[in-house]
Every structure is written in structure tokens, then in C-alpha cells.
Amino acid sequence: MKKAKENSVTPPSGPLNIKIGGKEREFDIESPELPDWVEENKLTAGGYPYDKKMKSEEYDETLEKLQIELVKAQAWLQATGKRVMALFEGRDAAGKGGTIFVVRQYLNPRTARNVALTKPTPTELGQWYYQRYADHFPTSGEFVTFDRSWYNRAGVEPVMGFCTPEQHEKFLDETPHFERMIVNDGIHFFKFWLNIGQETQLERFHDRRYSPLKSWKFSPIDIAGITKWDDYTKARDSMFERTHKEFAPWII
């Protein structure tokens, strides 16, 4: 059986040659200048259907209406003791953290929690794979979001070699059963996938590299993953095929 690598990577150095839309491109994260081809396509990359951003006023008005509904939903949870759990997955730099921020912005923090786990400890590595996530599931009246989740084993882990092919296959087999138990226990369960195109991702990586406010988001895995776009796509498609179920659908 192939052995999984240690949960760390050494990113490539220097300019990277990548293929986007059938064209060979060179991208250097250490260059302060963002390439023109990234700048030109960062909004419409990946099939995004609009060529202009939503106006700020329209965005703010729409967001406020949605946030009011979330506040109402939280009041309902507290009154009924129901539970909500939402997973946020997606491409690296797709905006999971930012989306979770606006979801939780006006919720009562006493009963709204976000879970963003670091890499597993030696103790956690010896446990049932799902255990460290289940420890954070909502109790009565709670609204819990996950900024990444057990679906690490469907994406970054197999792509980067942090799990074996056998572990990946076992995960895809067992996860629907695990999520069936979640739903059967009465938790209102949601799985969101945030998608972006390659140029958008590169622009956001570049921003992380040079923004002092976002540098904490920048990691070696970001760089190592730039040349693995197609591998991530294959892993994502397999994940959708095997874990998109009527009782626990993916919302893209």
C-alpha cells in the first residue's frame, strides 16, 4: 500500500509554466507586477457570466436583505432548538472565509460558531477520520459553519499526497453514510461549493502575497497547487459524483 506523505509541502520556486485555456502562460508569484493576461481575465475567468461587478449600492442592499433573513433563522433556531450546519468548500482563494464572515456578521455569537481546523494532531491522526469534525457539531439552537471540513480528503489530501489512494476511495464510499446519519439526526445540513477561474485564483494569490492585511492567508500549498489545477478539477468532479445525494446535495 502506498504511504501518505507528511502533511506539508515544499512549493516550487521561480516562474511557473501553466496552461490556461489551451495557452501556455508564465506566472511568478514573486513578481510585484500582476501579468496583463491575469488582470484582463480575473473577473470573467472560469465561465463567470458577467463582465462587470455588481454595483456597491446594489450589493449592500441585497446582502442586508439576506442577512436579515439569517437573523430571523437564528431566532427560529433558538426558539425551537433546531440545529443548522453548513460546510463551505471550494477552490483555494474562492472566498470561503469572506462568505462565512458576511453570513455570521450579524448573528448572535453565543449560538453561532465557525469551525476552521488546522492540520490534524498526532492524536487526531490515530482517530476515526470524522471524529475531530464531529466534536464541533451543533447543539440545540446552534448555527455552525465549517471553513473547510472533512472534504479535505476529497481535494487537497489526495492531490498533495497527504492520504493514500485507498484512504481517498474509502472516504468517497463512507461519506454519504456519514452524512445520512447527520441528516437523520435532525441537523439541517448544507454543503456549499464556491468556484472561481484560474486567473481569478492567481490574482487573489498575488494579492495575498503582497497585501500586509492578507499575508496570513498565504501558504506554501497555495503555490504548490498552482500547477495542479487539473488535478483539483478531477478530484472535485469525483467528489461531486460520489457525494452529491438527494439528502445532502452540493450547492454550487
Short mmCIF file of C-alpha atoms in Angstrom, two decimals:
data_model
loop_
_atom_site.label_atom_id
_atom_site.label_comp_id
_atom_site.label_asym_id
_atom_site.label_seq_id
_atom_site.Cartn_x
_atom_site.Cartn_y
_atom_site.Cartn_z
CA MET A 1 0.00 0.00 0.00
CA LYS A 2 1.29 3.45 -0.94
CA LYS A 3 2.14 5.54 2.13
CA ALA A 4 0.77 9.06 2.52
CA LYS A 5 3.23 11.95 2.72
CA GLU A 6 3.68 14.15 5.76
CA ASN A 7 1.06 16.90 5.79
CA SER A 8 3.36 19.64 4.44
CA VAL A 9 4.68 20.72 1.06
CA THR A 10 7.73 22.40 -0.42
CA PRO A 11 6.42 24.83 -3.04
CA PRO A 12 8.19 25.25 -6.38
CA SER A 13 10.37 28.34 -6.73
CA GLY A 14 10.75 30.76 -9.61
CA PRO A 15 8.36 31.38 -12.52
CA LEU A 16 5.78 28.65 -13.13
CA ASN A 17 4.66 27.48 -16.55
CA ILE A 18 0.94 26.78 -16.56
CA LYS A 19 -1.66 26.10 -19.24
CA ILE A 20 -4.90 28.10 -19.20
CA GLY A 21 -7.48 27.79 -21.95
CA GLY A 22 -5.02 25.92 -24.14
CA LYS A 23 -2.37 28.64 -23.84
CA GLU A 24 0.99 28.32 -22.11
CA ARG A 25 1.45 31.06 -19.53
CA GLU A 26 4.24 32.05 -17.15
CA PHE A 27 3.37 33.22 -13.66
CA ASP A 28 5.79 34.36 -10.98
CA ILE A 29 4.29 34.97 -7.54
CA GLU A 30 7.49 36.80 -6.52
CA SER A 31 6.98 39.49 -9.16
CA PRO A 32 5.11 42.52 -7.75
CA GLU A 33 3.65 43.15 -11.21
CA LEU A 34 0.49 41.21 -11.99
CA PRO A 35 0.62 39.90 -15.59
CA ASP A 36 -1.69 41.65 -18.05
CA TRP A 37 -3.39 38.37 -19.00
CA VAL A 38 -4.36 37.83 -15.35
CA GLU A 39 -5.60 41.41 -14.93
CA GLU A 40 -7.69 41.20 -18.11
CA ASN A 41 -9.42 37.92 -17.22
CA LYS A 42 -9.63 37.94 -13.42
CA LEU A 43 -13.36 38.77 -13.37
CA THR A 44 -14.67 36.60 -16.21
CA ALA A 45 -12.40 33.57 -15.67
CA GLY A 46 -13.97 30.17 -15.25
CA GLY A 47 -17.14 30.98 -17.16
CA TYR A 48 -18.32 33.78 -14.84
CA PRO A 49 -21.35 35.13 -16.75
CA TYR A 50 -20.91 38.86 -16.04
CA ASP A 51 -18.37 41.33 -17.41
CA LYS A 52 -18.92 43.92 -14.68
CA LYS A 53 -19.04 43.77 -10.91
CA MET A 54 -22.33 44.35 -9.10
CA LYS A 55 -22.63 47.99 -8.06
CA SER A 56 -21.73 48.55 -4.41
CA GLU A 57 -25.14 50.01 -3.52
CA GLU A 58 -26.99 47.07 -5.08
CA TYR A 59 -24.63 44.61 -3.38
CA ASP A 60 -25.10 46.22 0.04
CA GLU A 61 -28.91 46.30 -0.29
CA THR A 62 -29.09 42.67 -1.43
CA LEU A 63 -26.71 41.50 1.27
CA GLU A 64 -28.64 43.31 4.01
CA LYS A 65 -31.89 41.59 2.99
CA LEU A 66 -30.20 38.19 3.15
CA GLN A 67 -28.56 38.94 6.49
CA ILE A 68 -31.93 39.93 7.96
CA GLU A 69 -33.28 36.53 6.94
CA LEU A 70 -30.31 34.85 8.64
CA VAL A 71 -31.03 36.75 11.86
CA LYS A 72 -34.65 35.55 11.64
CA ALA A 73 -33.41 31.99 11.06
CA GLN A 74 -31.21 32.19 14.14
CA ALA A 75 -34.14 33.38 16.25
CA TRP A 76 -36.11 30.38 14.99
CA LEU A 77 -33.25 28.04 15.93
CA GLN A 78 -33.12 29.46 19.44
CA ALA A 79 -36.89 29.23 19.85
CA THR A 80 -37.21 25.67 18.56
CA GLY A 81 -33.87 24.11 19.50
CA LYS A 82 -33.24 23.14 15.88
CA ARG A 83 -29.69 22.88 14.55
CA VAL A 84 -28.02 24.13 11.36
CA MET A 85 -24.64 23.10 9.98
CA ALA A 86 -23.16 24.49 6.76
CA LEU A 87 -19.93 23.42 5.07
CA PHE A 88 -18.08 25.88 2.84
CA GLU A 89 -15.74 24.25 0.35
CA GLY A 90 -14.25 25.41 -2.94
CA ARG A 91 -11.14 26.26 -4.87
CA ASP A 92 -8.27 27.82 -2.95
CA ALA A 93 -8.95 31.58 -2.62
CA ALA A 94 -12.57 31.14 -3.73
CA GLY A 95 -13.81 33.30 -0.86
CA LYS A 96 -14.91 30.77 1.75
CA GLY A 97 -13.74 32.84 4.70
CA GLY A 98 -15.22 36.06 3.35
CA THR A 99 -18.56 34.40 2.65
CA ILE A 100 -18.69 32.92 6.15
CA PHE A 101 -17.89 36.37 7.58
CA VAL A 102 -20.93 38.01 5.97
CA VAL A 103 -23.13 35.03 6.87
CA ARG A 104 -22.21 35.39 10.55
CA GLN A 105 -21.74 39.17 10.66
CA TYR A 106 -25.00 39.98 12.50
CA LEU A 107 -25.69 36.64 14.17
CA ASN A 108 -25.54 36.28 17.93
CA PRO A 109 -22.05 34.82 18.51
CA ARG A 110 -23.28 32.91 21.57
CA THR A 111 -25.08 30.43 19.33
CA ALA A 112 -23.26 30.89 16.02
CA ARG A 113 -19.84 29.28 15.70
CA ASN A 114 -17.33 28.92 12.89
CA VAL A 115 -15.01 25.92 12.76
CA ALA A 116 -11.68 26.25 10.91
CA LEU A 117 -9.41 23.42 11.95
CA THR A 118 -5.65 23.27 11.44
CA LYS A 119 -3.92 20.13 10.22
CA PRO A 120 -4.60 17.11 12.46
CA THR A 121 -2.51 16.46 15.54
CA PRO A 122 -0.76 13.09 16.05
CA THR A 123 -3.63 12.11 18.37
CA GLU A 124 -6.25 13.05 15.77
CA LEU A 125 -4.39 11.12 13.08
CA GLY A 126 -4.91 7.99 15.18
CA GLN A 127 -8.67 8.52 15.49
CA TRP A 128 -11.63 7.81 13.24
CA TYR A 129 -11.23 10.26 10.37
CA TYR A 130 -14.50 12.12 11.01
CA GLN A 131 -14.08 12.34 14.79
CA ARG A 132 -12.35 15.71 15.05
CA TYR A 133 -15.10 17.27 12.94
CA ALA A 134 -17.98 15.60 14.79
CA ASP A 135 -16.66 17.10 18.04
CA HIS A 136 -17.74 20.52 16.71
CA PHE A 137 -21.26 19.66 15.53
CA PRO A 138 -24.07 21.99 16.67
CA THR A 139 -26.00 21.52 19.84
CA SER A 140 -29.61 22.61 20.36
CA GLY A 141 -30.26 26.07 18.88
CA GLU A 142 -26.83 26.47 17.26
CA PHE A 143 -25.78 27.62 13.80
CA VAL A 144 -22.36 26.17 12.90
CA THR A 145 -20.29 26.88 9.79
CA PHE A 146 -17.21 24.95 8.68
CA ASP A 147 -14.45 26.76 6.78
CA ARG A 148 -13.28 23.57 5.08
CA SER A 149 -14.33 20.25 6.51
CA TRP A 150 -13.91 16.52 6.18
CA TYR A 151 -13.88 17.15 2.42
CA ASN A 152 -10.17 17.90 2.70
CA ARG A 153 -9.88 14.19 2.00
CA ALA A 154 -11.65 14.67 -1.32
CA GLY A 155 -9.42 17.53 -2.52
CA VAL A 156 -6.15 18.74 -1.07
CA GLU A 157 -5.23 15.45 0.61
CA PRO A 158 -5.30 13.19 -2.49
CA VAL A 159 -3.92 15.91 -4.78
CA MET A 160 -0.97 16.66 -2.49
CA GLY A 161 -0.43 13.05 -1.44
CA PHE A 162 -1.45 13.60 2.19
CA CYS A 163 -3.63 10.48 2.05
CA THR A 164 -3.30 7.21 0.17
CA PRO A 165 -5.50 6.30 -2.82
CA GLU A 166 -7.11 3.67 -0.59
CA GLN A 167 -7.95 6.27 2.06
CA HIS A 168 -9.38 8.57 -0.60
CA GLU A 169 -11.56 5.80 -2.04
CA LYS A 170 -12.75 4.78 1.43
CA PHE A 171 -13.70 8.39 2.14
CA LEU A 172 -15.80 8.67 -1.02
CA ASP A 173 -17.57 5.42 -0.12
CA GLU A 174 -18.23 6.23 3.54
CA THR A 175 -19.06 9.94 3.46
CA PRO A 176 -22.65 9.58 2.15
CA HIS A 177 -23.37 7.18 5.01
CA PHE A 178 -21.84 9.62 7.50
CA GLU A 179 -23.91 12.49 6.13
CA ARG A 180 -27.06 10.36 6.12
CA MET A 181 -26.59 9.98 9.89
CA ILE A 182 -26.21 13.76 10.25
CA VAL A 183 -29.46 14.42 8.41
CA ASN A 184 -31.33 11.58 10.14
CA ASP A 185 -30.35 13.07 13.49
CA GLY A 186 -32.29 16.21 12.58
CA ILE A 187 -29.49 18.62 11.70
CA HIS A 188 -30.34 20.99 8.85
CA PHE A 189 -27.28 20.28 6.71
CA PHE A 190 -25.90 22.33 3.81
CA LYS A 191 -22.84 21.89 1.57
CA PHE A 192 -21.68 24.90 -0.44
CA TRP A 193 -19.04 24.81 -3.18
CA LEU A 194 -17.51 28.16 -4.23
CA ASN A 195 -15.98 28.15 -7.69
CA ILE A 196 -13.60 30.57 -9.42
CA GLY A 197 -11.48 30.52 -12.58
CA GLN A 198 -7.71 30.21 -12.77
CA GLU A 199 -6.95 33.86 -13.46
CA THR A 200 -9.16 34.89 -10.55
CA GLN A 201 -7.32 32.50 -8.27
CA LEU A 202 -3.92 33.77 -9.41
CA GLU A 203 -4.94 37.39 -8.83
CA ARG A 204 -6.07 36.53 -5.30
CA PHE A 205 -2.88 34.58 -4.55
CA HIS A 206 -0.89 37.58 -5.75
CA ASP A 207 -2.94 39.86 -3.51
CA ARG A 208 -2.27 37.60 -0.53
CA ARG A 209 1.43 37.67 -1.27
CA TYR A 210 1.68 41.47 -1.31
CA SER A 211 -1.10 42.69 0.99
CA PRO A 212 0.05 43.08 4.62
CA LEU A 213 -3.57 42.56 5.70
CA LYS A 214 -3.91 39.23 3.88
CA SER A 215 -0.42 37.76 4.17
CA TRP A 216 -1.58 35.35 6.89
CA LYS A 217 -3.73 33.64 4.25
CA PHE A 218 -0.73 32.95 2.01
CA SER A 219 0.64 29.41 2.32
CA PRO A 220 3.05 27.05 0.54
CA ILE A 221 0.06 24.94 -0.52
CA ASP A 222 -1.28 27.91 -2.49
CA ILE A 223 1.86 27.96 -4.61
CA ALA A 224 2.20 24.19 -4.86
CA GLY A 225 -1.38 23.98 -6.10
CA ILE A 226 -0.99 26.45 -8.98
CA THR A 227 0.31 23.75 -11.35
CA LYS A 228 -2.23 21.20 -10.07
CA TRP A 229 -5.40 22.90 -11.29
CA ASP A 230 -6.42 19.95 -13.45
CA ASP A 231 -5.74 17.50 -10.61
CA TYR A 232 -8.01 19.52 -8.34
CA THR A 233 -10.66 19.59 -11.07
CA LYS A 234 -10.57 15.82 -11.39
CA ALA A 235 -10.78 15.38 -7.61
CA ARG A 236 -13.68 17.84 -7.40
CA ASP A 237 -15.65 16.10 -10.14
CA SER A 238 -15.15 12.72 -8.47
CA MET A 239 -16.31 14.22 -5.17
CA PHE A 240 -19.48 15.61 -6.74
CA GLU A 241 -20.23 12.32 -8.47
CA ARG A 242 -19.83 10.24 -5.31
CA THR A 243 -21.15 12.55 -2.56
CA HIS A 244 -23.92 14.62 -4.18
CA LYS A 245 -27.02 12.97 -2.74
CA GLU A 246 -30.67 13.98 -2.53
CA PHE A 247 -30.46 14.12 1.27
CA ALA A 248 -27.14 16.05 1.23
CA PRO A 249 -26.76 17.85 -2.12
CA TRP A 250 -23.95 20.14 -3.16
CA ILE A 251 -24.98 23.76 -3.74
CA ILE A 252 -22.62 25.33 -6.29
#
